[in-house]
Every structure is written in C-alpha cells, then in structure tokens.
Amino acid sequence: MCHFQPAPGQGAPPPCWLLAATHRRRLDLAVANLRHYGIIVVPAWGEDADRARLAISALARRQCPDGLGSYVFWTAHADQGFDAGGTLHSDLELHHSPDAADAVAAALHLAGLPHQPGRDRDSTTIHP
C-alpha cells in the first residue's frame, strides 16, 4: 500500500502511487502543479474549443492583467472520456496558451500521464 499524498510543487510521486492512481487522480496532480506555478486551469469548459479558448484567454487577462495570461483547458466533451472510476478510455486533448506548452508537458510527465503534442502548437494530447 502506498501512503503518498501528492501536493503541488513537491516533485514526482513514487512509483507505488503512479501504479495505483487513476488517470483522473494523475490529471488532478498535473493540474495542481500547473496552478501552483500560476497557470489558469479550467477543466471541462464547454463543447467548442475555439470559443472556450477566447473566453479563457480573456479571463486570464482580467485575472492577471500584468501576467503572461497562461492557461490550460479541455472541453466538457473530452472530459467524457473518463469513466466514473477515473479511468481515461479515449484521448484527452488539452488546449493551452502557447507559452504553457513546456509546463503542461512537464506536469503531465511528473504525473505519469503519457502524452504527445496535439493537433496544433497550442494543444497536447493525453493517451489512456
């Protein structure tokens, strides 16, 4: 049994946690790490990625007018790839600001989530 309790900014969890954690828990850890570093993360926002990108980008500029406006989100439709137990059954496309790409990749790597660059430079795809 693994007694590790993940916390943002503490680094990679031990293998025992990665083996036992669902995709959802690992994504939660990645999200917490991104938020820890000031990136706005909005889970399951709307159905249209282009509309969501405009709304979230505006939100980031309002919340942090002097900041970079870094953000990450995924659509409500993409979020349906998780089952009730937290297992991901289909690719999950994360959309992000261009400056957040490296941070997203690092957070997903630390959380043990297999991923690759998405369809465009402003997205990253998590694989089940």
PDB file of C-alpha atoms in Angstrom:
ATOM      1  CA  MET A   1       0.000   0.000   0.000  1.00  0.00           C
ATOM      2  CA  CYS A   2       1.255   3.463  -0.905  1.00  0.00           C
ATOM      3  CA  HIS A   3       0.705   6.194   1.671  1.00  0.00           C
ATOM      4  CA  PHE A   4       1.953   9.045  -0.510  1.00  0.00           C
ATOM      5  CA  GLN A   5      -0.269  12.137  -0.596  1.00  0.00           C
ATOM      6  CA  PRO A   6       0.585  14.291  -3.615  1.00  0.00           C
ATOM      7  CA  ALA A   7       0.965  18.035  -3.161  1.00  0.00           C
ATOM      8  CA  PRO A   8       1.682  20.698  -5.779  1.00  0.00           C
ATOM      9  CA  GLY A   9       5.333  21.508  -6.274  1.00  0.00           C
ATOM     10  CA  GLN A  10       6.759  18.528  -4.399  1.00  0.00           C
ATOM     11  CA  GLY A  11       8.035  16.736  -7.472  1.00  0.00           C
ATOM     12  CA  ALA A  12       7.288  13.354  -8.959  1.00  0.00           C
ATOM     13  CA  PRO A  13       5.244  10.887  -6.932  1.00  0.00           C
ATOM     14  CA  PRO A  14       6.730   7.468  -6.156  1.00  0.00           C
ATOM     15  CA  PRO A  15       6.052   4.526  -8.473  1.00  0.00           C
ATOM     16  CA  CYS A  16       3.658   2.948  -5.950  1.00  0.00           C
ATOM     17  CA  TRP A  17       1.349   5.977  -6.256  1.00  0.00           C
ATOM     18  CA  LEU A  18       1.582   6.104 -10.050  1.00  0.00           C
ATOM     19  CA  LEU A  19       0.640   2.428 -10.302  1.00  0.00           C
ATOM     20  CA  ALA A  20      -2.405   2.824  -8.049  1.00  0.00           C
ATOM     21  CA  ALA A  21      -3.666   6.277  -9.098  1.00  0.00           C
ATOM     22  CA  THR A  22      -6.374   6.594 -11.729  1.00  0.00           C
ATOM     23  CA  HIS A  23      -5.894   8.787 -14.768  1.00  0.00           C
ATOM     24  CA  ARG A  24      -8.185  11.368 -13.130  1.00  0.00           C
ATOM     25  CA  ARG A  25      -6.066  11.494  -9.949  1.00  0.00           C
ATOM     26  CA  ARG A  26      -2.907  11.850 -12.012  1.00  0.00           C
ATOM     27  CA  LEU A  27      -4.514  14.631 -14.050  1.00  0.00           C
ATOM     28  CA  ASP A  28      -5.579  16.306 -10.790  1.00  0.00           C
ATOM     29  CA  LEU A  29      -1.926  16.265  -9.684  1.00  0.00           C
ATOM     30  CA  ALA A  30      -0.791  17.775 -13.003  1.00  0.00           C
ATOM     31  CA  VAL A  31      -3.489  20.465 -12.715  1.00  0.00           C
ATOM     32  CA  ALA A  32      -2.453  21.288  -9.138  1.00  0.00           C
ATOM     33  CA  ASN A  33       1.168  21.664 -10.231  1.00  0.00           C
ATOM     34  CA  LEU A  34       0.220  23.955 -13.116  1.00  0.00           C
ATOM     35  CA  ARG A  35      -1.923  26.104 -10.817  1.00  0.00           C
ATOM     36  CA  HIS A  36       0.920  26.190  -8.287  1.00  0.00           C
ATOM     37  CA  TYR A  37       3.002  27.975 -10.910  1.00  0.00           C
ATOM     38  CA  GLY A  38       0.289  30.499 -11.798  1.00  0.00           C
ATOM     39  CA  ILE A  39      -1.245  28.859 -14.847  1.00  0.00           C
ATOM     40  CA  ILE A  40      -5.034  29.112 -15.003  1.00  0.00           C
ATOM     41  CA  VAL A  41      -6.566  25.653 -15.486  1.00  0.00           C
ATOM     42  CA  VAL A  42     -10.226  25.312 -16.441  1.00  0.00           C
ATOM     43  CA  PRO A  43     -11.488  21.710 -16.619  1.00  0.00           C
ATOM     44  CA  ALA A  44     -14.363  20.612 -18.857  1.00  0.00           C
ATOM     45  CA  TRP A  45     -15.266  24.022 -20.327  1.00  0.00           C
ATOM     46  CA  GLY A  46     -17.983  23.994 -22.995  1.00  0.00           C
ATOM     47  CA  GLU A  47     -18.100  22.000 -26.197  1.00  0.00           C
ATOM     48  CA  ASP A  48     -16.281  24.281 -28.643  1.00  0.00           C
ATOM     49  CA  ALA A  49     -12.528  24.616 -28.108  1.00  0.00           C
ATOM     50  CA  ASP A  50     -12.215  27.837 -30.143  1.00  0.00           C
ATOM     51  CA  ARG A  51     -14.936  29.627 -28.165  1.00  0.00           C
ATOM     52  CA  ALA A  52     -13.538  28.313 -24.899  1.00  0.00           C
ATOM     53  CA  ARG A  53     -10.032  29.492 -25.843  1.00  0.00           C
ATOM     54  CA  LEU A  54     -11.293  33.041 -26.441  1.00  0.00           C
ATOM     55  CA  ALA A  55     -13.270  33.125 -23.184  1.00  0.00           C
ATOM     56  CA  ILE A  56     -10.483  31.640 -21.057  1.00  0.00           C
ATOM     57  CA  SER A  57      -7.822  33.853 -22.622  1.00  0.00           C
ATOM     58  CA  ALA A  58      -9.956  36.900 -21.758  1.00  0.00           C
ATOM     59  CA  LEU A  59     -10.468  35.542 -18.227  1.00  0.00           C
ATOM     60  CA  ALA A  60      -6.703  35.117 -17.798  1.00  0.00           C
ATOM     61  CA  ARG A  61      -6.072  38.702 -18.924  1.00  0.00           C
ATOM     62  CA  ARG A  62      -8.717  40.026 -16.494  1.00  0.00           C
ATOM     63  CA  GLN A  63      -7.481  37.978 -13.534  1.00  0.00           C
ATOM     64  CA  CYS A  64      -3.815  38.780 -14.099  1.00  0.00           C
ATOM     65  CA  PRO A  65      -3.547  41.912 -16.264  1.00  0.00           C
ATOM     66  CA  ASP A  66       0.222  42.110 -15.717  1.00  0.00           C
ATOM     67  CA  GLY A  67       0.795  38.355 -16.045  1.00  0.00           C
ATOM     68  CA  LEU A  68       1.511  36.156 -19.023  1.00  0.00           C
ATOM     69  CA  GLY A  69      -2.094  35.010 -19.308  1.00  0.00           C
ATOM     70  CA  SER A  70      -1.088  31.339 -19.314  1.00  0.00           C
ATOM     71  CA  TYR A  71      -3.957  28.865 -19.349  1.00  0.00           C
ATOM     72  CA  VAL A  72      -4.911  25.227 -19.919  1.00  0.00           C
ATOM     73  CA  PHE A  73      -8.364  23.762 -20.516  1.00  0.00           C
ATOM     74  CA  TRP A  74     -10.182  20.823 -22.018  1.00  0.00           C
ATOM     75  CA  THR A  75     -13.747  20.594 -23.260  1.00  0.00           C
ATOM     76  CA  ALA A  76     -16.702  19.004 -21.497  1.00  0.00           C
ATOM     77  CA  HIS A  77     -16.975  16.582 -24.412  1.00  0.00           C
ATOM     78  CA  ALA A  78     -13.351  15.479 -23.976  1.00  0.00           C
ATOM     79  CA  ASP A  79     -13.937  15.053 -20.238  1.00  0.00           C
ATOM     80  CA  GLN A  80     -16.493  12.338 -21.041  1.00  0.00           C
ATOM     81  CA  GLY A  81     -13.545  10.084 -21.903  1.00  0.00           C
ATOM     82  CA  PHE A  82     -13.238   9.375 -18.162  1.00  0.00           C
ATOM     83  CA  ASP A  83     -15.424   6.699 -16.608  1.00  0.00           C
ATOM     84  CA  ALA A  84     -16.981   7.067 -13.143  1.00  0.00           C
ATOM     85  CA  GLY A  85     -13.917   5.428 -11.564  1.00  0.00           C
ATOM     86  CA  GLY A  86     -11.481   7.928 -13.096  1.00  0.00           C
ATOM     87  CA  THR A  87     -10.050   5.745 -15.870  1.00  0.00           C
ATOM     88  CA  LEU A  88      -9.473   7.500 -19.188  1.00  0.00           C
ATOM     89  CA  HIS A  89     -10.776   5.488 -22.157  1.00  0.00           C
ATOM     90  CA  SER A  90     -10.064   7.880 -25.025  1.00  0.00           C
ATOM     91  CA  ASP A  91      -7.515  10.558 -25.844  1.00  0.00           C
ATOM     92  CA  LEU A  92      -7.932  13.787 -23.878  1.00  0.00           C
ATOM     93  CA  GLU A  93      -6.898  16.915 -25.756  1.00  0.00           C
ATOM     94  CA  LEU A  94      -5.661  19.745 -23.568  1.00  0.00           C
ATOM     95  CA  HIS A  95      -5.720  23.220 -25.108  1.00  0.00           C
ATOM     96  CA  HIS A  96      -3.260  25.771 -23.759  1.00  0.00           C
ATOM     97  CA  SER A  97      -1.675  29.130 -24.351  1.00  0.00           C
ATOM     98  CA  PRO A  98       1.500  28.880 -26.462  1.00  0.00           C
ATOM     99  CA  ASP A  99       3.730  29.791 -23.518  1.00  0.00           C
ATOM    100  CA  ALA A 100       2.306  26.961 -21.383  1.00  0.00           C
ATOM    101  CA  ALA A 101       3.288  24.059 -23.674  1.00  0.00           C
ATOM    102  CA  ASP A 102       6.508  23.151 -21.844  1.00  0.00           C
ATOM    103  CA  ALA A 103       4.899  23.473 -18.412  1.00  0.00           C
ATOM    104  CA  VAL A 104       1.997  21.249 -19.487  1.00  0.00           C
ATOM    105  CA  ALA A 105       4.386  18.589 -20.809  1.00  0.00           C
ATOM    106  CA  ALA A 106       6.437  18.689 -17.596  1.00  0.00           C
ATOM    107  CA  ALA A 107       3.367  18.463 -15.338  1.00  0.00           C
ATOM    108  CA  LEU A 108       1.942  15.527 -17.301  1.00  0.00           C
ATOM    109  CA  HIS A 109       5.306  13.759 -17.244  1.00  0.00           C
ATOM    110  CA  LEU A 110       5.626  14.170 -13.455  1.00  0.00           C
ATOM    111  CA  ALA A 111       2.094  12.818 -13.042  1.00  0.00           C
ATOM    112  CA  GLY A 112       2.875   9.755 -15.155  1.00  0.00           C
ATOM    113  CA  LEU A 113       0.427  10.584 -17.949  1.00  0.00           C
ATOM    114  CA  PRO A 114       1.503   9.511 -21.455  1.00  0.00           C
ATOM    115  CA  HIS A 115       1.131  12.427 -23.845  1.00  0.00           C
ATOM    116  CA  GLN A 116       2.341  13.977 -27.069  1.00  0.00           C
ATOM    117  CA  PRO A 117       1.958  17.305 -28.842  1.00  0.00           C
ATOM    118  CA  GLY A 118      -1.592  17.782 -30.094  1.00  0.00           C
ATOM    119  CA  ARG A 119      -3.003  18.665 -33.474  1.00  0.00           C
ATOM    120  CA  ASP A 120      -1.670  22.206 -33.263  1.00  0.00           C
ATOM    121  CA  ARG A 121       1.060  24.021 -31.327  1.00  0.00           C
ATOM    122  CA  ASP A 122      -1.447  25.060 -28.670  1.00  0.00           C
ATOM    123  CA  SER A 123      -2.604  21.587 -27.665  1.00  0.00           C
ATOM    124  CA  THR A 124      -1.298  18.444 -26.008  1.00  0.00           C
ATOM    125  CA  THR A 125      -2.957  15.022 -26.149  1.00  0.00           C
ATOM    126  CA  ILE A 126      -3.053  12.645 -23.173  1.00  0.00           C
ATOM    127  CA  HIS A 127      -3.345   8.959 -24.073  1.00  0.00           C
ATOM    128  CA  PRO A 128      -5.084   6.331 -21.919  1.00  0.00           C
TER     129      PRO A 128
END
